PDB file of C-alpha atoms in Angstrom:
ATOM      1  CA  UNK A 786     103.456  86.428 123.836  1.00  0.00           C
ATOM      2  CA  UNK A 787     103.270  89.894 122.263  1.00  0.00           C
ATOM      3  CA  UNK A 788     106.261  91.122 120.197  1.00  0.00           C
ATOM      4  CA  UNK A 789     107.150  93.777 122.776  1.00  0.00           C
ATOM      5  CA  UNK A 790     107.069  91.180 125.542  1.00  0.00           C
ATOM      6  CA  UNK A 791     109.279  88.894 123.478  1.00  0.00           C
ATOM      7  CA  UNK A 792     111.753  91.714 122.914  1.00  0.00           C
ATOM      8  CA  UNK A 793     111.839  92.411 126.653  1.00  0.00           C
ATOM      9  CA  UNK A 794     112.416  88.732 127.387  1.00  0.00           C
ATOM     10  CA  UNK A 795     115.348  88.640 124.988  1.00  0.00           C
ATOM     11  CA  UNK A 796     116.845  91.800 126.470  1.00  0.00           C
ATOM     12  CA  UNK A 797     116.538  90.425 130.016  1.00  0.00           C
ATOM     13  CA  UNK A 798     118.170  87.157 129.045  1.00  0.00           C
ATOM     14  CA  UNK A 799     121.147  88.929 127.487  1.00  0.00           C
ATOM     15  CA  UNK A 800     121.646  91.394 130.348  1.00  0.00           C
ATOM     16  CA  UNK A 801     121.549  89.134 133.372  1.00  0.00           C
ATOM     17  CA  UNK A 802     117.882  89.889 134.114  1.00  0.00           C
ATOM     18  CA  UNK A 803     115.663  87.812 136.412  1.00  0.00           C
ATOM     19  CA  UNK A 804     115.790  84.247 135.258  1.00  0.00           C
ATOM     20  CA  UNK A 805     119.263  83.958 133.746  1.00  0.00           C
ATOM     21  CA  UNK A 806     120.185  81.996 130.628  1.00  0.00           C
ATOM     22  CA  UNK A 807     117.766  79.402 129.247  1.00  0.00           C
ATOM     23  CA  UNK A 808     120.689  77.619 127.563  1.00  0.00           C
ATOM     24  CA  UNK A 809     122.904  75.716 129.984  1.00  0.00           C
ATOM     25  CA  UNK A 810     124.433  72.957 127.859  1.00  0.00           C
ATOM     26  CA  UNK A 811     125.627  73.358 124.284  1.00  0.00           C
ATOM     27  CA  UNK A 812     126.089  70.463 121.893  1.00  0.00           C
ATOM     28  CA  UNK A 813     128.983  71.176 119.539  1.00  0.00           C
ATOM     29  CA  UNK A 814     129.351  69.353 116.225  1.00  0.00           C
ATOM     30  CA  UNK A 815     132.868  69.725 114.833  1.00  0.00           C
ATOM     31  CA  UNK A 816     135.711  68.009 113.049  1.00  0.00           C
ATOM     32  CA  UNK A 817     137.962  65.353 114.556  1.00  0.00           C
ATOM     33  CA  UNK A 818     140.704  67.026 112.477  1.00  0.00           C
ATOM     34  CA  UNK A 819     141.966  70.607 112.840  1.00  0.00           C
ATOM     35  CA  UNK A 820     141.505  71.482 109.168  1.00  0.00           C
ATOM     36  CA  UNK A 821     144.012  73.358 107.035  1.00  0.00           C
ATOM     37  CA  UNK A 822     143.360  76.903 108.256  1.00  0.00           C
ATOM     38  CA  UNK A 823     144.587  78.190 111.636  1.00  0.00           C
ATOM     39  CA  UNK A 824     141.328  80.149 111.883  1.00  0.00           C
ATOM     40  CA  UNK A 825     139.389  76.904 112.423  1.00  0.00           C
ATOM     41  CA  UNK A 826     141.414  76.009 115.519  1.00  0.00           C
ATOM     42  CA  UNK A 827     141.243  79.607 116.712  1.00  0.00           C
ATOM     43  CA  UNK A 828     137.450  79.543 116.390  1.00  0.00           C
ATOM     44  CA  UNK A 829     137.235  76.281 118.361  1.00  0.00           C
ATOM     45  CA  UNK A 830     139.340  77.748 121.168  1.00  0.00           C
ATOM     46  CA  UNK A 831     137.295  80.941 121.174  1.00  0.00           C
ATOM     47  CA  UNK A 832     134.030  79.003 121.323  1.00  0.00           C
ATOM     48  CA  UNK A 833     135.324  77.056 124.319  1.00  0.00           C
ATOM     49  CA  UNK A 834     136.330  80.273 126.090  1.00  0.00           C
ATOM     50  CA  UNK A 835     132.962  81.862 125.357  1.00  0.00           C
ATOM     51  CA  UNK A 836     131.171  78.848 126.839  1.00  0.00           C
ATOM     52  CA  UNK A 837     133.038  78.972 130.162  1.00  0.00           C
ATOM     53  CA  UNK A 838     133.105  82.736 130.769  1.00  0.00           C
ATOM     54  CA  UNK A 839     131.151  84.099 133.745  1.00  0.00           C
ATOM     55  CA  UNK A 840     127.928  86.092 134.043  1.00  0.00           C
ATOM     56  CA  UNK A 841     128.339  89.566 135.532  1.00  0.00           C
ATOM     57  CA  UNK A 842     124.981  90.789 136.782  1.00  0.00           C
ATOM     58  CA  UNK A 843     124.095  94.325 137.851  1.00  0.00           C
ATOM     59  CA  UNK A 844     124.247  93.348 141.537  1.00  0.00           C
ATOM     60  CA  UNK A 845     127.678  91.794 141.057  1.00  0.00           C
ATOM     61  CA  UNK A 846     128.800  94.919 139.224  1.00  0.00           C
ATOM     62  CA  UNK A 847     127.683  97.022 142.209  1.00  0.00           C
ATOM     63  CA  UNK A 848     129.769  94.918 144.589  1.00  0.00           C
ATOM     64  CA  UNK A 849     132.812  95.179 142.333  1.00  0.00           C
ATOM     65  CA  UNK A 850     132.327  98.955 142.079  1.00  0.00           C
ATOM     66  CA  UNK A 851     132.281  99.243 145.886  1.00  0.00           C
ATOM     67  CA  UNK A 852     135.532  97.297 146.133  1.00  0.00           C
ATOM     68  CA  UNK A 853     137.090  99.416 143.419  1.00  0.00           C
ATOM     69  CA  UNK A 854     136.033 102.596 145.242  1.00  0.00           C
ATOM     70  CA  UNK A 855     137.751 101.423 148.434  1.00  0.00           C
ATOM     71  CA  UNK A 856     140.947 100.287 146.762  1.00  0.00           C
ATOM     72  CA  UNK A 857     141.251 103.128 144.270  1.00  0.00           C
ATOM     73  CA  UNK A 858     139.983 106.105 146.245  1.00  0.00           C
ATOM     74  CA  UNK A 859     142.463 108.517 144.741  1.00  0.00           C
ATOM     75  CA  UNK A 860     142.399 107.087 141.227  1.00  0.00           C
ATOM     76  CA  UNK A 861     139.249 108.961 140.235  1.00  0.00           C
ATOM     77  CA  UNK A 862     139.666 108.709 136.508  1.00  0.00           C
ATOM     78  CA  UNK A 863     140.419 105.005 136.574  1.00  0.00           C
ATOM     79  CA  UNK A 864     137.474 104.379 138.874  1.00  0.00           C
ATOM     80  CA  UNK A 865     135.114 106.244 136.564  1.00  0.00           C
ATOM     81  CA  UNK A 866     136.335 104.321 133.559  1.00  0.00           C
ATOM     82  CA  UNK A 867     135.979 101.022 135.375  1.00  0.00           C
ATOM     83  CA  UNK A 868     132.543 101.912 136.705  1.00  0.00           C
ATOM     84  CA  UNK A 869     131.399 102.792 133.204  1.00  0.00           C
ATOM     85  CA  UNK A 870     132.573  99.440 131.888  1.00  0.00           C
ATOM     86  CA  UNK A 871     130.994  97.517 134.757  1.00  0.00           C
ATOM     87  CA  UNK A 872     127.679  99.327 134.437  1.00  0.00           C
ATOM     88  CA  UNK A 873     127.175  97.616 131.098  1.00  0.00           C
ATOM     89  CA  UNK A 874     125.841  94.146 131.665  1.00  0.00           C
ATOM     90  CA  UNK A 875     128.329  91.670 130.246  1.00  0.00           C
ATOM     91  CA  UNK A 876     126.841  89.086 127.873  1.00  0.00           C
ATOM     92  CA  UNK A 877     128.882  86.220 129.278  1.00  0.00           C
ATOM     93  CA  UNK A 878     128.072  82.610 130.051  1.00  0.00           C
ATOM     94  CA  UNK A 879     128.779  79.552 132.182  1.00  0.00           C
ATOM     95  CA  UNK A 880     127.798  76.728 129.864  1.00  0.00           C
ATOM     96  CA  UNK A 881     128.480  73.002 129.818  1.00  0.00           C
ATOM     97  CA  UNK A 882     129.471  71.026 126.741  1.00  0.00           C
ATOM     98  CA  UNK A 883     128.324  67.838 125.067  1.00  0.00           C
ATOM     99  CA  UNK A 884     130.253  66.774 121.972  1.00  0.00           C
ATOM    100  CA  UNK A 885     131.353  63.787 119.917  1.00  0.00           C
ATOM    101  CA  UNK A 886     133.956  62.488 122.369  1.00  0.00           C
ATOM    102  CA  UNK A 887     137.069  62.676 120.196  1.00  0.00           C
ATOM    103  CA  UNK A 888     140.426  63.816 121.555  1.00  0.00           C
ATOM    104  CA  UNK A 889     141.893  65.365 118.416  1.00  0.00           C
ATOM    105  CA  UNK A 890     141.180  68.173 116.007  1.00  0.00           C
ATOM    106  CA  UNK A 891     138.555  70.779 116.811  1.00  0.00           C
ATOM    107  CA  UNK A 892     136.826  68.322 119.171  1.00  0.00           C
ATOM    108  CA  UNK A 893     139.907  68.143 121.367  1.00  0.00           C
ATOM    109  CA  UNK A 894     140.395  71.916 121.404  1.00  0.00           C
ATOM    110  CA  UNK A 895     136.814  72.710 122.419  1.00  0.00           C
ATOM    111  CA  UNK A 896     136.575  69.978 125.065  1.00  0.00           C
ATOM    112  CA  UNK A 897     139.917  70.843 126.693  1.00  0.00           C
ATOM    113  CA  UNK A 898     139.105  74.543 126.820  1.00  0.00           C
ATOM    114  CA  UNK A 899     135.699  73.996 128.426  1.00  0.00           C
ATOM    115  CA  UNK A 900     137.089  71.403 130.863  1.00  0.00           C
ATOM    116  CA  UNK A 901     140.009  73.655 131.851  1.00  0.00           C
ATOM    117  CA  UNK A 902     137.469  76.427 132.423  1.00  0.00           C
ATOM    118  CA  UNK A 903     135.750  74.364 135.101  1.00  0.00           C
ATOM    119  CA  UNK A 904     132.595  73.404 133.223  1.00  0.00           C
ATOM    120  CA  UNK A 905     131.181  69.917 132.730  1.00  0.00           C
ATOM    121  CA  UNK A 906     132.144  68.122 129.528  1.00  0.00           C
ATOM    122  CA  UNK A 907     130.321  65.063 128.198  1.00  0.00           C
ATOM    123  CA  UNK A 908     131.761  63.242 125.205  1.00  0.00           C
ATOM    124  CA  UNK A 909     129.564  60.675 123.455  1.00  0.00           C
ATOM    125  CA  UNK A 910     131.313  58.264 121.110  1.00  0.00           C
ATOM    126  CA  UNK A 911     130.410  54.949 119.439  1.00  0.00           C
ATOM    127  CA  UNK A 912     132.660  52.051 120.427  1.00  0.00           C
ATOM    128  CA  UNK A 913     133.666  51.493 116.786  1.00  0.00           C
ATOM    129  CA  UNK A 914     135.154  55.011 116.595  1.00  0.00           C
ATOM    130  CA  UNK A 915     137.322  54.773 119.712  1.00  0.00           C
ATOM    131  CA  UNK A 916     140.468  53.678 117.791  1.00  0.00           C
ATOM    132  CA  UNK A 917     139.986  56.428 115.185  1.00  0.00           C
ATOM    133  CA  UNK A 918     138.888  59.454 117.209  1.00  0.00           C
ATOM    134  CA  UNK A 919     140.474  58.900 120.633  1.00  0.00           C
ATOM    135  CA  UNK A 920     144.234  59.012 120.178  1.00  0.00           C
ATOM    136  CA  UNK A 921     145.159  61.048 123.242  1.00  0.00           C
ATOM    137  CA  UNK A 922     143.794  62.379 126.505  1.00  0.00           C
ATOM    138  CA  UNK A 923     140.062  63.008 126.721  1.00  0.00           C
ATOM    139  CA  UNK A 924     138.534  65.606 129.016  1.00  0.00           C
ATOM    140  CA  UNK A 925     135.559  65.275 131.316  1.00  0.00           C
ATOM    141  CA  UNK A 926     133.089  62.409 131.121  1.00  0.00           C
ATOM    142  CA  UNK A 927     133.151  60.044 128.148  1.00  0.00           C
ATOM    143  CA  UNK A 928     130.138  57.867 127.374  1.00  0.00           C
ATOM    144  CA  UNK A 929     130.668  54.982 124.953  1.00  0.00           C
ATOM    145  CA  UNK A 930     127.537  54.032 122.990  1.00  0.00           C
ATOM    146  CA  UNK A 931     126.612  51.319 120.484  1.00  0.00           C
ATOM    147  CA  UNK A 932     126.365  53.274 117.246  1.00  0.00           C
ATOM    148  CA  UNK A 933     126.024  56.663 115.545  1.00  0.00           C
ATOM    149  CA  UNK A 934     122.259  56.771 116.026  1.00  0.00           C
ATOM    150  CA  UNK A 935     122.595  56.392 119.789  1.00  0.00           C
ATOM    151  CA  UNK A 936     125.389  58.958 119.812  1.00  0.00           C
ATOM    152  CA  UNK A 937     123.238  61.624 118.160  1.00  0.00           C
ATOM    153  CA  UNK A 938     120.229  60.797 120.312  1.00  0.00           C
ATOM    154  CA  UNK A 939     122.295  61.010 123.506  1.00  0.00           C
ATOM    155  CA  UNK A 940     123.898  64.300 122.500  1.00  0.00           C
ATOM    156  CA  UNK A 941     120.519  65.802 121.623  1.00  0.00           C
ATOM    157  CA  UNK A 942     119.014  64.636 124.921  1.00  0.00           C
ATOM    158  CA  UNK A 943     121.599  66.499 126.997  1.00  0.00           C
ATOM    159  CA  UNK A 944     121.743  69.699 124.906  1.00  0.00           C
ATOM    160  CA  UNK A 945     119.742  72.918 125.176  1.00  0.00           C
ATOM    161  CA  UNK A 946     121.158  74.229 121.888  1.00  0.00           C
ATOM    162  CA  UNK A 947     123.427  73.120 119.053  1.00  0.00           C
ATOM    163  CA  UNK A 948     126.466  74.689 117.388  1.00  0.00           C
ATOM    164  CA  UNK A 949     128.297  73.475 114.291  1.00  0.00           C
ATOM    165  CA  UNK A 950     131.935  74.392 113.778  1.00  0.00           C
ATOM    166  CA  UNK A 951     133.700  73.426 110.550  1.00  0.00           C
ATOM    167  CA  UNK A 952     133.943  69.684 110.014  1.00  0.00           C
ATOM    168  CA  UNK A 953     133.623  66.875 107.504  1.00  0.00           C
ATOM    169  CA  UNK A 954     130.839  64.516 106.461  1.00  0.00           C
ATOM    170  CA  UNK A 955     130.066  63.502 110.057  1.00  0.00           C
ATOM    171  CA  UNK A 956     129.718  67.085 111.258  1.00  0.00           C
ATOM    172  CA  UNK A 957     127.561  68.078 108.295  1.00  0.00           C
ATOM    173  CA  UNK A 958     125.361  64.996 108.704  1.00  0.00           C
ATOM    174  CA  UNK A 959     124.830  65.753 112.406  1.00  0.00           C
ATOM    175  CA  UNK A 960     124.010  69.370 111.613  1.00  0.00           C
ATOM    176  CA  UNK A 961     121.528  68.533 108.857  1.00  0.00           C
ATOM    177  CA  UNK A 962     119.764  65.914 110.955  1.00  0.00           C
ATOM    178  CA  UNK A 963     119.300  68.273 113.900  1.00  0.00           C
ATOM    179  CA  UNK A 964     117.959  70.946 111.493  1.00  0.00           C
ATOM    180  CA  UNK A 965     115.562  68.381 110.009  1.00  0.00           C
ATOM    181  CA  UNK A 966     114.400  67.393 113.512  1.00  0.00           C
ATOM    182  CA  UNK A 967     113.658  71.058 114.221  1.00  0.00           C
ATOM    183  CA  UNK A 968     111.662  71.393 110.995  1.00  0.00           C
ATOM    184  CA  UNK A 969     109.645  68.268 111.854  1.00  0.00           C
ATOM    185  CA  UNK A 970     108.899  69.541 115.356  1.00  0.00           C
ATOM    186  CA  UNK A 971     110.890  66.802 117.113  1.00  0.00           C
ATOM    187  CA  UNK A 972     112.654  69.534 119.092  1.00  0.00           C
ATOM    188  CA  UNK A 973     112.493  73.335 119.361  1.00  0.00           C
ATOM    189  CA  UNK A 974     116.050  73.882 120.553  1.00  0.00           C
ATOM    190  CA  UNK A 975     118.028  76.564 118.697  1.00  0.00           C
ATOM    191  CA  UNK A 976     120.639  75.537 116.144  1.00  0.00           C
ATOM    192  CA  UNK A 977     123.610  77.715 115.234  1.00  0.00           C
ATOM    193  CA  UNK A 978     126.158  77.667 112.434  1.00  0.00           C
ATOM    194  CA  UNK A 979     129.592  79.148 113.179  1.00  0.00           C
ATOM    195  CA  UNK A 980     130.594  80.141 109.662  1.00  0.00           C
ATOM    196  CA  UNK A 981     134.345  80.506 110.154  1.00  0.00           C
ATOM    197  CA  UNK A 982     136.004  82.137 107.131  1.00  0.00           C
ATOM    198  CA  UNK A 983     132.908  81.367 105.069  1.00  0.00           C
ATOM    199  CA  UNK A 984     133.361  77.606 105.498  1.00  0.00           C
ATOM    200  CA  UNK A 985     129.626  76.950 105.210  1.00  0.00           C
ATOM    201  CA  UNK A 986     128.930  79.383 102.362  1.00  0.00           C
ATOM    202  CA  UNK A 987     128.546  76.576  99.818  1.00  0.00           C
ATOM    203  CA  UNK A 988     126.123  74.718 102.099  1.00  0.00           C
ATOM    204  CA  UNK A 989     124.102  77.898 102.547  1.00  0.00           C
ATOM    205  CA  UNK A 990     123.984  78.284  98.760  1.00  0.00           C
ATOM    206  CA  UNK A 991     122.667  74.723  98.531  1.00  0.00           C
ATOM    207  CA  UNK A 992     119.904  75.616 100.996  1.00  0.00           C
ATOM    208  CA  UNK A 993     119.045  78.634  98.833  1.00  0.00           C
ATOM    209  CA  UNK A 994     118.902  76.338  95.799  1.00  0.00           C
ATOM    210  CA  UNK A 995     116.531  74.058  97.718  1.00  0.00           C
ATOM    211  CA  UNK A 996     114.220  77.010  98.366  1.00  0.00           C
ATOM    212  CA  UNK A 997     114.459  78.154  94.742  1.00  0.00           C
ATOM    213  CA  UNK A 998     113.556  74.692  93.437  1.00  0.00           C
ATOM    214  CA  UNK A 999     110.681  74.206  95.879  1.00  0.00           C
ATOM    215  CA  UNK A1000     112.195  71.544  98.144  1.00  0.00           C
ATOM    216  CA  UNK A1001     112.705  73.790 101.189  1.00  0.00           C
ATOM    217  CA  UNK A1002     110.095  76.238 102.478  1.00  0.00           C
ATOM    218  CA  UNK A1003     111.324  79.825 102.584  1.00  0.00           C
ATOM    219  CA  UNK A1004     110.555  80.017 106.329  1.00  0.00           C
ATOM    220  CA  UNK A1005     112.540  76.832 106.983  1.00  0.00           C
ATOM    221  CA  UNK A1006     115.593  78.403 105.319  1.00  0.00           C
ATOM    222  CA  UNK A1007     115.998  80.464 108.500  1.00  0.00           C
ATOM    223  CA  UNK A1008     115.410  77.651 110.972  1.00  0.00           C
ATOM    224  CA  UNK A1009     118.956  78.114 112.306  1.00  0.00           C
ATOM    225  CA  UNK A1010     120.995  81.148 113.332  1.00  0.00           C
ATOM    226  CA  UNK A1011     124.256  82.119 111.688  1.00  0.00           C
ATOM    227  CA  UNK A1012     127.303  84.101 112.806  1.00  0.00           C
ATOM    228  CA  UNK A1013     130.990  84.538 112.056  1.00  0.00           C
ATOM    229  CA  UNK A1014     132.106  84.682 115.708  1.00  0.00           C
ATOM    230  CA  UNK A1015     131.378  82.534 118.751  1.00  0.00           C
ATOM    231  CA  UNK A1016     130.282  85.491 120.888  1.00  0.00           C
ATOM    232  CA  UNK A1017     127.699  86.646 118.354  1.00  0.00           C
ATOM    233  CA  UNK A1018     126.426  83.121 117.750  1.00  0.00           C
ATOM    234  CA  UNK A1019     125.960  82.315 121.452  1.00  0.00           C
ATOM    235  CA  UNK A1020     124.114  85.595 121.966  1.00  0.00           C
ATOM    236  CA  UNK A1021     121.742  84.689 119.126  1.00  0.00           C
ATOM    237  CA  UNK A1022     121.241  81.170 120.485  1.00  0.00           C
ATOM    238  CA  UNK A1023     120.437  82.483 123.958  1.00  0.00           C
ATOM    239  CA  UNK A1024     117.933  84.925 122.471  1.00  0.00           C
ATOM    240  CA  UNK A1025     116.348  82.127 120.456  1.00  0.00           C
ATOM    241  CA  UNK A1026     116.077  79.844 123.486  1.00  0.00           C
ATOM    242  CA  UNK A1027     114.180  82.253 125.763  1.00  0.00           C
ATOM    243  CA  UNK A1028     111.336  82.819 123.328  1.00  0.00           C
ATOM    244  CA  UNK A1029     108.437  80.433 123.619  1.00  0.00           C
ATOM    245  CA  UNK A1030     106.371  80.639 120.451  1.00  0.00           C
ATOM    246  CA  UNK A1031     106.590  81.483 116.769  1.00  0.00           C
ATOM    247  CA  UNK A1032     105.606  85.127 117.257  1.00  0.00           C
ATOM    248  CA  UNK A1033     108.260  85.587 119.909  1.00  0.00           C
ATOM    249  CA  UNK A1034     110.814  83.830 117.738  1.00  0.00           C
ATOM    250  CA  UNK A1035     110.080  86.197 114.872  1.00  0.00           C
ATOM    251  CA  UNK A1036     110.523  89.170 117.209  1.00  0.00           C
ATOM    252  CA  UNK A1037     113.928  87.807 118.160  1.00  0.00           C
ATOM    253  CA  UNK A1038     114.948  87.516 114.523  1.00  0.00           C
ATOM    254  CA  UNK A1039     114.688  83.712 114.529  1.00  0.00           C
ATOM    255  CA  UNK A1040     112.210  81.916 112.288  1.00  0.00           C
ATOM    256  CA  UNK A1041     111.297  78.324 113.004  1.00  0.00           C
ATOM    257  CA  UNK A1042     108.968  75.930 111.250  1.00  0.00           C
ATOM    258  CA  UNK A1043     107.085  73.272 113.163  1.00  0.00           C
ATOM    259  CA  UNK A1044     105.285  70.686 111.053  1.00  0.00           C
TER     260      UNK A1044
END
């Protein structure tokens, strides 16, 4: 695919063009605790809302404009303002969720928000963690598996892309393994880091140190996408998912290494 074609493909995917979003299910890695900062919980709620919001295509915008014209015939200024807003294709989504199956912390916030928004939620949890991570109501479908290895494999199987919110050792381990799988060519699904309040800055510095010391290839340093907000991150993930080869990925601002 030529760079210009790749750019067009990305633009179409983010403006409701032809084929719609390539990403339909997001795997979210996140903490079973809320963390100490309110911004972590706020980011989890915002991510859930961004996942369940609706696509507004140009044809749908036209229908809404017609209804507005009928109902607001005399409100010319309001109609013009509304038409202007609707003429811009909304980068919104209807995405399902797969996550670690816990009921508390950031896990609980994301899963409840997506479930309440009418999207499918799949929680995958090892039987040994049920007493620790399921202390209240769970939302959607919960699949109990044998161990952590099966949990990660099952989550990866159902996901089209991956997002990491703040979390502890488990979240970081899941994130690093899915990045390593991408580097090894086991999958080519996009991976995103939601860097809320700079939570992952130290990890990013460690990656830079790995490049500096010759343990990580410079190209592999950018194997994932990074953003401070859920909306920006999901837009980048969608753009990364619709490109098909390394040249297209580079045109979309996403570099991947396949060994």
